[in-house]
Short mmCIF file of N, CA, C and O in Angstrom, two decimals:
data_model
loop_
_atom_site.label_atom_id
_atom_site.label_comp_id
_atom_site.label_asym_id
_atom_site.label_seq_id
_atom_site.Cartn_x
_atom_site.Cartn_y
_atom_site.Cartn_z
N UNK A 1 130.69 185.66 42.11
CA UNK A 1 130.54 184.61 43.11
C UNK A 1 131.37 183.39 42.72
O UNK A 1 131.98 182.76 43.59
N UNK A 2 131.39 183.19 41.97
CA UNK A 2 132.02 182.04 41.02
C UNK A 2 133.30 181.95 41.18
O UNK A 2 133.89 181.04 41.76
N UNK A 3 133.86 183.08 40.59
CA UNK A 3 135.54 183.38 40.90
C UNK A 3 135.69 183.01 42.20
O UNK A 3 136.46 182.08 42.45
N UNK A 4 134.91 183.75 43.38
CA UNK A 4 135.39 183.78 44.75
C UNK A 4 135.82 182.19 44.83
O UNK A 4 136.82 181.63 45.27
N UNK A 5 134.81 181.79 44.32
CA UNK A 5 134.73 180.04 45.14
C UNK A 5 136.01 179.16 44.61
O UNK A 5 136.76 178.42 45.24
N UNK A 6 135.99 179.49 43.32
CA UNK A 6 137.28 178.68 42.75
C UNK A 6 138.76 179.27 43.69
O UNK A 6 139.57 178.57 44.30
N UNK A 7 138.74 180.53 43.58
CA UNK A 7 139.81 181.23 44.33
C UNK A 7 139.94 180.11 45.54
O UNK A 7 140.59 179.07 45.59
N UNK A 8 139.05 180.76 46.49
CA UNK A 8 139.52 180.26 47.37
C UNK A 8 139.52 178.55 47.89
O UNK A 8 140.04 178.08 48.89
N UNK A 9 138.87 177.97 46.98
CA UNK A 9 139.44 176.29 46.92
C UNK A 9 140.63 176.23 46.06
O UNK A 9 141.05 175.08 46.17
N UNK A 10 141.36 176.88 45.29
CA UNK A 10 142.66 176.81 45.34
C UNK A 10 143.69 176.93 45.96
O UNK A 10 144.72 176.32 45.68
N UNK A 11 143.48 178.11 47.32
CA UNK A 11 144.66 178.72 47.99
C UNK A 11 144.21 177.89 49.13
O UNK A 11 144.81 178.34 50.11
N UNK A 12 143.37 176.79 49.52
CA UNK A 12 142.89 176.25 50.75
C UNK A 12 143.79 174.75 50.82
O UNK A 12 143.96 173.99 51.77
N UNK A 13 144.46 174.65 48.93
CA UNK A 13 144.99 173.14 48.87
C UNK A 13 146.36 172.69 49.68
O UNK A 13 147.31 173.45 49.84
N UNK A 14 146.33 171.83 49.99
CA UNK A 14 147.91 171.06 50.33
C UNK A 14 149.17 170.99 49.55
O UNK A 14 148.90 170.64 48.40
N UNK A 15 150.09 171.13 49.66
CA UNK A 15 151.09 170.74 48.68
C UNK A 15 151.25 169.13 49.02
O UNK A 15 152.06 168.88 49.91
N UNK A 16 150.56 167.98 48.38
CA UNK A 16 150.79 166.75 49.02
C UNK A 16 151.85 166.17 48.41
O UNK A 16 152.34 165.22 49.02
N UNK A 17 152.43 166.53 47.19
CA UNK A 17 154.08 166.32 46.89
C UNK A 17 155.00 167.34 47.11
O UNK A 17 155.48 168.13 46.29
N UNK A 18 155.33 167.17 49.06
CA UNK A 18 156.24 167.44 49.80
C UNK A 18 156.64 166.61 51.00
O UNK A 18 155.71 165.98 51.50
N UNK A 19 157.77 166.49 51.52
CA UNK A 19 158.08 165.99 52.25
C UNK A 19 157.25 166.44 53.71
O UNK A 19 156.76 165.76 54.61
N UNK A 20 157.35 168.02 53.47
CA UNK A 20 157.05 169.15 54.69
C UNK A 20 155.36 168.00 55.06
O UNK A 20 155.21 167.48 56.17
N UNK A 21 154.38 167.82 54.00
CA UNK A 21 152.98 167.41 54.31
C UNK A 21 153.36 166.06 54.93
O UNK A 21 153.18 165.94 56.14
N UNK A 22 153.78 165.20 54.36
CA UNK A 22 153.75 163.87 54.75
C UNK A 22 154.58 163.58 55.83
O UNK A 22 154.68 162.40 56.17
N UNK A 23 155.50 164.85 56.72
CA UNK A 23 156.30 163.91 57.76
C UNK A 23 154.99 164.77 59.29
O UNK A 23 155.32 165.00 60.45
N UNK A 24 153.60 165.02 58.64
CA UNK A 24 152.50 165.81 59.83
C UNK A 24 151.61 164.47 59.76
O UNK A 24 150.67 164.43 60.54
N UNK A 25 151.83 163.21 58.78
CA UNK A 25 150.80 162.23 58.80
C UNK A 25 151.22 161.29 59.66
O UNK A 25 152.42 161.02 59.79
N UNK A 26 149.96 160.53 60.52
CA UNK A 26 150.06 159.65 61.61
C UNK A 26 150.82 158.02 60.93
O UNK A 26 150.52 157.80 59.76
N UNK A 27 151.58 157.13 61.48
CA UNK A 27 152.00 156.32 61.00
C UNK A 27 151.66 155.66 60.38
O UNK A 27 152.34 155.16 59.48
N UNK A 28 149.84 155.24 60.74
CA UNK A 28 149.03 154.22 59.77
C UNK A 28 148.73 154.93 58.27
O UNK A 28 148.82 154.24 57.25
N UNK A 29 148.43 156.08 58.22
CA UNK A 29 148.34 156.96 57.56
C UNK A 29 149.46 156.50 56.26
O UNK A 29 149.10 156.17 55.13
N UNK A 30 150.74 156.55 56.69
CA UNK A 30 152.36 156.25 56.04
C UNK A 30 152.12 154.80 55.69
O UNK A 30 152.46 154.25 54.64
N UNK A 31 151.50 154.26 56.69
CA UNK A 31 151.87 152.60 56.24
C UNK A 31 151.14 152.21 54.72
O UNK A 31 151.64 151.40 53.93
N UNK A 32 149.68 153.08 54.45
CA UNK A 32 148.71 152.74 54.03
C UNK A 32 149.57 153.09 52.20
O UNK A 32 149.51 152.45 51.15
N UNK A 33 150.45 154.63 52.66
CA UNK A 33 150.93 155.16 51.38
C UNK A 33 151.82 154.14 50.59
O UNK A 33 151.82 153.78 49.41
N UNK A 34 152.55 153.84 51.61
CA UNK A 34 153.87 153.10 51.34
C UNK A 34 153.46 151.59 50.85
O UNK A 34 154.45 151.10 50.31
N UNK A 35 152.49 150.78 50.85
CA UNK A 35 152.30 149.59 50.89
C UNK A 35 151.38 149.75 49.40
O UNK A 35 151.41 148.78 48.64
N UNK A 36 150.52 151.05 49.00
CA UNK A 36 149.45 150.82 48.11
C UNK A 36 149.91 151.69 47.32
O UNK A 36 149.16 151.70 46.34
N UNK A 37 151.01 152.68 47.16
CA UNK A 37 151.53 153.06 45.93
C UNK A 37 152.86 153.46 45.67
O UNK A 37 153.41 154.54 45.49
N UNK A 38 153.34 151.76 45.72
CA UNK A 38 154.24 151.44 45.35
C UNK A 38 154.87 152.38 44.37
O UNK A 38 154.22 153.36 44.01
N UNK A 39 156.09 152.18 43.90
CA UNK A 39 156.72 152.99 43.18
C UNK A 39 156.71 153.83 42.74
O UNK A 39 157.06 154.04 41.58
N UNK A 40 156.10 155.00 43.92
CA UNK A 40 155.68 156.36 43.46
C UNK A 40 156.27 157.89 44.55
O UNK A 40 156.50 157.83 45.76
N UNK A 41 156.35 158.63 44.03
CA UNK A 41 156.95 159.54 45.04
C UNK A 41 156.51 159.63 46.37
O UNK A 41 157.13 159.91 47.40
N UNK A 42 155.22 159.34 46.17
CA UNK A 42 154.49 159.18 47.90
C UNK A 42 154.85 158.34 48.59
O UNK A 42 155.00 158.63 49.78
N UNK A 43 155.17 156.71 48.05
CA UNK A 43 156.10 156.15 48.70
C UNK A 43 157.23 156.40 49.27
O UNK A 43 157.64 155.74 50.22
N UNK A 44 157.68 157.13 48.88
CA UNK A 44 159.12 157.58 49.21
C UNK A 44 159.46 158.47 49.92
O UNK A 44 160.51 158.57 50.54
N UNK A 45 157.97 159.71 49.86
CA UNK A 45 157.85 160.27 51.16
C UNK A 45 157.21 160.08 52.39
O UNK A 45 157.23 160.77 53.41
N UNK A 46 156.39 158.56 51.98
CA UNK A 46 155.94 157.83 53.36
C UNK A 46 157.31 157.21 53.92
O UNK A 46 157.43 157.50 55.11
N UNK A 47 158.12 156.63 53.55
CA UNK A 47 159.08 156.19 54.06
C UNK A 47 160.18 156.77 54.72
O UNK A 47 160.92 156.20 55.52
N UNK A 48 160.26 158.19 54.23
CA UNK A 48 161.16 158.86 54.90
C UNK A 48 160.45 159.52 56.07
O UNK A 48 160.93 159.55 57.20
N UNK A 49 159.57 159.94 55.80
CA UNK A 49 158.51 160.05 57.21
C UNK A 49 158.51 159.15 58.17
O UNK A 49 158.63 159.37 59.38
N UNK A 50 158.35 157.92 57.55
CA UNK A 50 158.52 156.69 58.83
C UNK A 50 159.75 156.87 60.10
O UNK A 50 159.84 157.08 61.31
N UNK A 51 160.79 156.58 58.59
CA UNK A 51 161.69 156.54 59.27
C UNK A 51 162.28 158.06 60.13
O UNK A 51 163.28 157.98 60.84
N UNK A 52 161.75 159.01 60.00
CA UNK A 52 162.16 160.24 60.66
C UNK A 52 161.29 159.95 62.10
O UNK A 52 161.41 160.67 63.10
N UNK A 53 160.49 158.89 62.01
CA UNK A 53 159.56 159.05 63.22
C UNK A 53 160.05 157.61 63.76
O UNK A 53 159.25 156.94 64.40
N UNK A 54 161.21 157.17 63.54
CA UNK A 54 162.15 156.10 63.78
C UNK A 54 161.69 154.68 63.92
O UNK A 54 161.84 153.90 64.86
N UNK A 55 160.98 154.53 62.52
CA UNK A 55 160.55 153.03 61.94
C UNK A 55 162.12 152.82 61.33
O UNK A 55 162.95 153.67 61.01
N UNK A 56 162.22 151.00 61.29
CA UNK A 56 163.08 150.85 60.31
C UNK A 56 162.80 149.78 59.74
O UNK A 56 162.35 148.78 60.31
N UNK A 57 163.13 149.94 58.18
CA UNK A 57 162.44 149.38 57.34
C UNK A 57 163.33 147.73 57.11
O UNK A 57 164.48 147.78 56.68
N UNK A 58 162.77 146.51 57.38
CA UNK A 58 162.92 145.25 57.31
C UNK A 58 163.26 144.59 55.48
O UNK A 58 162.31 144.06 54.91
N UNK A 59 164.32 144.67 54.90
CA UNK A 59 163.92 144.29 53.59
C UNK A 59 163.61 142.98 53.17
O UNK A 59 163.14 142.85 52.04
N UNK A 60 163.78 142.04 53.81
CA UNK A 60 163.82 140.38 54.04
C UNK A 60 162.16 140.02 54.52
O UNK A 60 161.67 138.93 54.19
N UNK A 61 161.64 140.67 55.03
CA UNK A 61 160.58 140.46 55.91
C UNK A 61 159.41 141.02 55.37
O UNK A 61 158.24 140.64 55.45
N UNK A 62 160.05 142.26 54.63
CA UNK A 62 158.97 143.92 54.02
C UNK A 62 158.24 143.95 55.34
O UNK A 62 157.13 143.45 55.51
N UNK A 63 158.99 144.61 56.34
CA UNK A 63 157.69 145.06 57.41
C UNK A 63 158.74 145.74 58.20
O UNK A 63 159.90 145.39 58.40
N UNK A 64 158.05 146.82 58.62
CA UNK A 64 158.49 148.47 59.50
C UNK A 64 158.88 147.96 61.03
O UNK A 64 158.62 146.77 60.87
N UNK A 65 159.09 148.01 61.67
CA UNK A 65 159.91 148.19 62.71
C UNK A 65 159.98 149.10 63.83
O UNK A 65 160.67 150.00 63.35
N UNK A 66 159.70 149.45 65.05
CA UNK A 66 160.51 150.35 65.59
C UNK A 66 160.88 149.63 66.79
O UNK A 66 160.30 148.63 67.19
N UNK A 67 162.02 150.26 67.44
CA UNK A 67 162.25 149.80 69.00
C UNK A 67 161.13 150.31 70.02
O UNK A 67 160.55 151.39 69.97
N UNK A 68 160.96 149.30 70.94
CA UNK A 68 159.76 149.45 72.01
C UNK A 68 160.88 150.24 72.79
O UNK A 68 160.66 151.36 73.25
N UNK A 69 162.36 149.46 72.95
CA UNK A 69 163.04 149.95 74.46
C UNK A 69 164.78 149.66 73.99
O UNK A 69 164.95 148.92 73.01
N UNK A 70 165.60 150.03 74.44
CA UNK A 70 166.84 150.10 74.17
C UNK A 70 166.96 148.15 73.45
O UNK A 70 165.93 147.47 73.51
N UNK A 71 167.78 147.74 73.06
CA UNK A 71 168.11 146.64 72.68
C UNK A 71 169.07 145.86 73.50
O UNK A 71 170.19 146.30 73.73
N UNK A 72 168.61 144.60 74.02
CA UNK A 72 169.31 144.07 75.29
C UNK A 72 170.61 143.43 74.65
O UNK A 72 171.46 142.96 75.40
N UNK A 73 170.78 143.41 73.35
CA UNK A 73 172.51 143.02 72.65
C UNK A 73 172.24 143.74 71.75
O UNK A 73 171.14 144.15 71.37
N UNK A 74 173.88 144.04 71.16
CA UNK A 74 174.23 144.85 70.11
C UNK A 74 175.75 144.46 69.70
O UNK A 74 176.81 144.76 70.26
N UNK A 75 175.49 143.72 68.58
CA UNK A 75 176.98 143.34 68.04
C UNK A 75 177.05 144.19 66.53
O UNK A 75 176.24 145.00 66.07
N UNK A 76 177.91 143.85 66.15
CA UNK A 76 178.21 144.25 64.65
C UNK A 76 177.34 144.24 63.67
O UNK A 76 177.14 145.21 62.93
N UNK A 77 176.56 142.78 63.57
CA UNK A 77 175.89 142.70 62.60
C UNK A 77 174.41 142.21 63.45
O UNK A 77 173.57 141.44 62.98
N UNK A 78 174.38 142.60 64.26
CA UNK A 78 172.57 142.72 64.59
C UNK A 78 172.61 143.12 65.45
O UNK A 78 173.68 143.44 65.96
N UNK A 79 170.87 143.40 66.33
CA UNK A 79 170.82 143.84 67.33
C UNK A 79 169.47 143.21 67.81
O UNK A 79 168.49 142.91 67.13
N UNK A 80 169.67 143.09 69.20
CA UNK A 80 168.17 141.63 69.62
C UNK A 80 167.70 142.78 70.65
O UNK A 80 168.38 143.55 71.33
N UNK A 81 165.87 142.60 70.50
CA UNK A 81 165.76 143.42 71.72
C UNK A 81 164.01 143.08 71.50
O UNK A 81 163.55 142.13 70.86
N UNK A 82 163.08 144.34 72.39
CA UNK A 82 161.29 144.00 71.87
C UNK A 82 161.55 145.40 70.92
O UNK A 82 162.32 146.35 71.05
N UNK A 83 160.52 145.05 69.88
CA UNK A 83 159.99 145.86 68.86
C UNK A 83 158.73 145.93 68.51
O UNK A 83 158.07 144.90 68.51
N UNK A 84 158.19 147.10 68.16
CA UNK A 84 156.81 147.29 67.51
C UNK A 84 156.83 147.04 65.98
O UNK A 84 157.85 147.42 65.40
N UNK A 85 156.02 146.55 65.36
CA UNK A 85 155.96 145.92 63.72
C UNK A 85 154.73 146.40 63.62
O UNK A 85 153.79 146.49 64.41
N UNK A 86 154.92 146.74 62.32
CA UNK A 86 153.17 147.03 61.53
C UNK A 86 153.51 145.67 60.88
O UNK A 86 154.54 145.37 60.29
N UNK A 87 152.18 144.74 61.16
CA UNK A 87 151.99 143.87 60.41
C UNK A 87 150.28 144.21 59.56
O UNK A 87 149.17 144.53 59.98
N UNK A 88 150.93 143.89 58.09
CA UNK A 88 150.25 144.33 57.12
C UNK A 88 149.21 143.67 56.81
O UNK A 88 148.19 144.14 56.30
N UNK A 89 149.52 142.00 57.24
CA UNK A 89 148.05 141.11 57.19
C UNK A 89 147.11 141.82 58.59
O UNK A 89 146.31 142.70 58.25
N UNK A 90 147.14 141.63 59.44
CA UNK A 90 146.05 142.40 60.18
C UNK A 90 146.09 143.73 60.46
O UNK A 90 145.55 144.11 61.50
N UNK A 91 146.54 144.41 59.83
CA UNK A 91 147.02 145.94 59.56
C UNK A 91 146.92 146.90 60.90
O UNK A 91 146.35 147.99 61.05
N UNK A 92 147.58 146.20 61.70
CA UNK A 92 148.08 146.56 63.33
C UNK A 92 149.47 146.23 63.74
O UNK A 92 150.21 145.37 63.28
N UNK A 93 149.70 147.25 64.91
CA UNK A 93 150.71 147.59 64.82
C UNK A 93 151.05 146.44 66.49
O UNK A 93 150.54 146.50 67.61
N UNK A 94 151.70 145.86 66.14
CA UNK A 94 152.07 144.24 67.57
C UNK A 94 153.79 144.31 67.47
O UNK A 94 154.66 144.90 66.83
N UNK A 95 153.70 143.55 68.26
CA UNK A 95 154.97 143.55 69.61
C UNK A 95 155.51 142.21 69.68
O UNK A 95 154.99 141.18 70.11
N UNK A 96 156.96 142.47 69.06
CA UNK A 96 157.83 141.32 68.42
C UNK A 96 158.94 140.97 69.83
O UNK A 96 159.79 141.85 69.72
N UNK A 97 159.24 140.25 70.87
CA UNK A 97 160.27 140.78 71.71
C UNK A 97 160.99 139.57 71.23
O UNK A 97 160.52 138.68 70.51
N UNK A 98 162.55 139.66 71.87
CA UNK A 98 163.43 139.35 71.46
C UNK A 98 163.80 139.07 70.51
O UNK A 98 164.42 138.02 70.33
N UNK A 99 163.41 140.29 69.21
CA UNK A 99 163.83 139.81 67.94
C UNK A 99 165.47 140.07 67.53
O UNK A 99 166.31 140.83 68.01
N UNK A 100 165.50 139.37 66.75
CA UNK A 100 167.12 139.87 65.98
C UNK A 100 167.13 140.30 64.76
O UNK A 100 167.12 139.75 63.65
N UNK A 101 167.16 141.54 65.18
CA UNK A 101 167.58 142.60 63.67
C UNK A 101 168.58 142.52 62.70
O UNK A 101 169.63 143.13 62.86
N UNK A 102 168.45 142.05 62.03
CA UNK A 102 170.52 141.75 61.40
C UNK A 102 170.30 142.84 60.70
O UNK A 102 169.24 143.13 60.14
N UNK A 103 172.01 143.91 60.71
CA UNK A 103 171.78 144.93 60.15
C UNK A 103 172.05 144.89 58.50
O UNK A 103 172.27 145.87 57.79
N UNK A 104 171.98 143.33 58.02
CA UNK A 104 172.26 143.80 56.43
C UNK A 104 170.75 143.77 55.57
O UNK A 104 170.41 144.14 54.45
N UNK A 105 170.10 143.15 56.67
CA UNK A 105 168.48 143.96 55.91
C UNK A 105 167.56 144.83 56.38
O UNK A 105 166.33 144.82 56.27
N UNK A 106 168.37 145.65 56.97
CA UNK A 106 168.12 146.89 57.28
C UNK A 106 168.24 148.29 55.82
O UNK A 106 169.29 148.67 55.30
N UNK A 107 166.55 148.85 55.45
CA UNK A 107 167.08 149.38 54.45
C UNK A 107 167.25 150.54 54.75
O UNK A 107 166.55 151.23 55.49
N UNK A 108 168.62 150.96 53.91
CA UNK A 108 168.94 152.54 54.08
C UNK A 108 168.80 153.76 53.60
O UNK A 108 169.02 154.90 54.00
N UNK A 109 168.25 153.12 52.40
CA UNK A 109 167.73 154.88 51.51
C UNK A 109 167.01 155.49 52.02
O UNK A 109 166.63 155.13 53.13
N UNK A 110 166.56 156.55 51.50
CA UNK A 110 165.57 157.43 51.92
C UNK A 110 165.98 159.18 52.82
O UNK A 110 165.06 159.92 53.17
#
C-alpha cells in the first residue's frame, strides 16, 4: 500500500523548473513569481512567460506593461498610446492612457 502511494505522488508532480509549466500560469500568478523571487530561475521564467503573453517589462519604472490598443505615435525612440500596468502597490492590473514608452527602458532579455 505504501509503495502505491509514494509511486503515484511522484508521477502526479509538475516539472515547475520549465518554461513548458510557467508559460500555462495566469498573469497575476507571473507577477507574484517575478516580484517575490527575485533572482531566481522562476523569475526568469515568469518573465519570459509575461512577455510571451506580450507584457513589456518597464526598467525605469519596474512595472509590466501591455498595450490596451495599437499606439496612436510611434517614432524611433518611443511609442505613446493606452496601456494596461500591473501596479504592484495595489497589486491590480489599471489603465495608463497616453503613456510614452521610450524604447531605451524597455527590457530585452529573456
Amino acid at each position: 500500500w505504501y509503495q502505491r502511494r509514494v509511486r503515484a505522488a511522484t508521477t502526479r508532480k509538475h516539472n515547475f523548473d520549465s518554461f513548458e509549466y510557467f508559460k500555462k500560469l495566469v498573469p497575476d500568478t507571473l507577477f507574484f513569481i517575478f516580484y517575490f523571487y527575485e533572482g531566481t530561475r522562476a523569475q526568469y521564467y515568469a518573465a519570459k512567460a509575461l512577455k510571451a503573453q506580450h507584457w513589456r517589462f518597464h526598467k525605469k519604472i519596474k512595472m509590466w506593461f501591455q498595450r490596451l490598443e495599437e499606439p496612436k505615435e510611434i517614432e524611433d525612440a518611443y511609442e505613446t498610446g493606452t496601456y494596461v500596468y500591473f501596479d504592484i502597490d495595489l497589486w491590480q492590473q489599471r489603465r495608463k492612457e497616453d503613456f510614452k514608452f521610450e524604447y531605451k527602458f524597455l527590457e530585452e532579455e529573456c
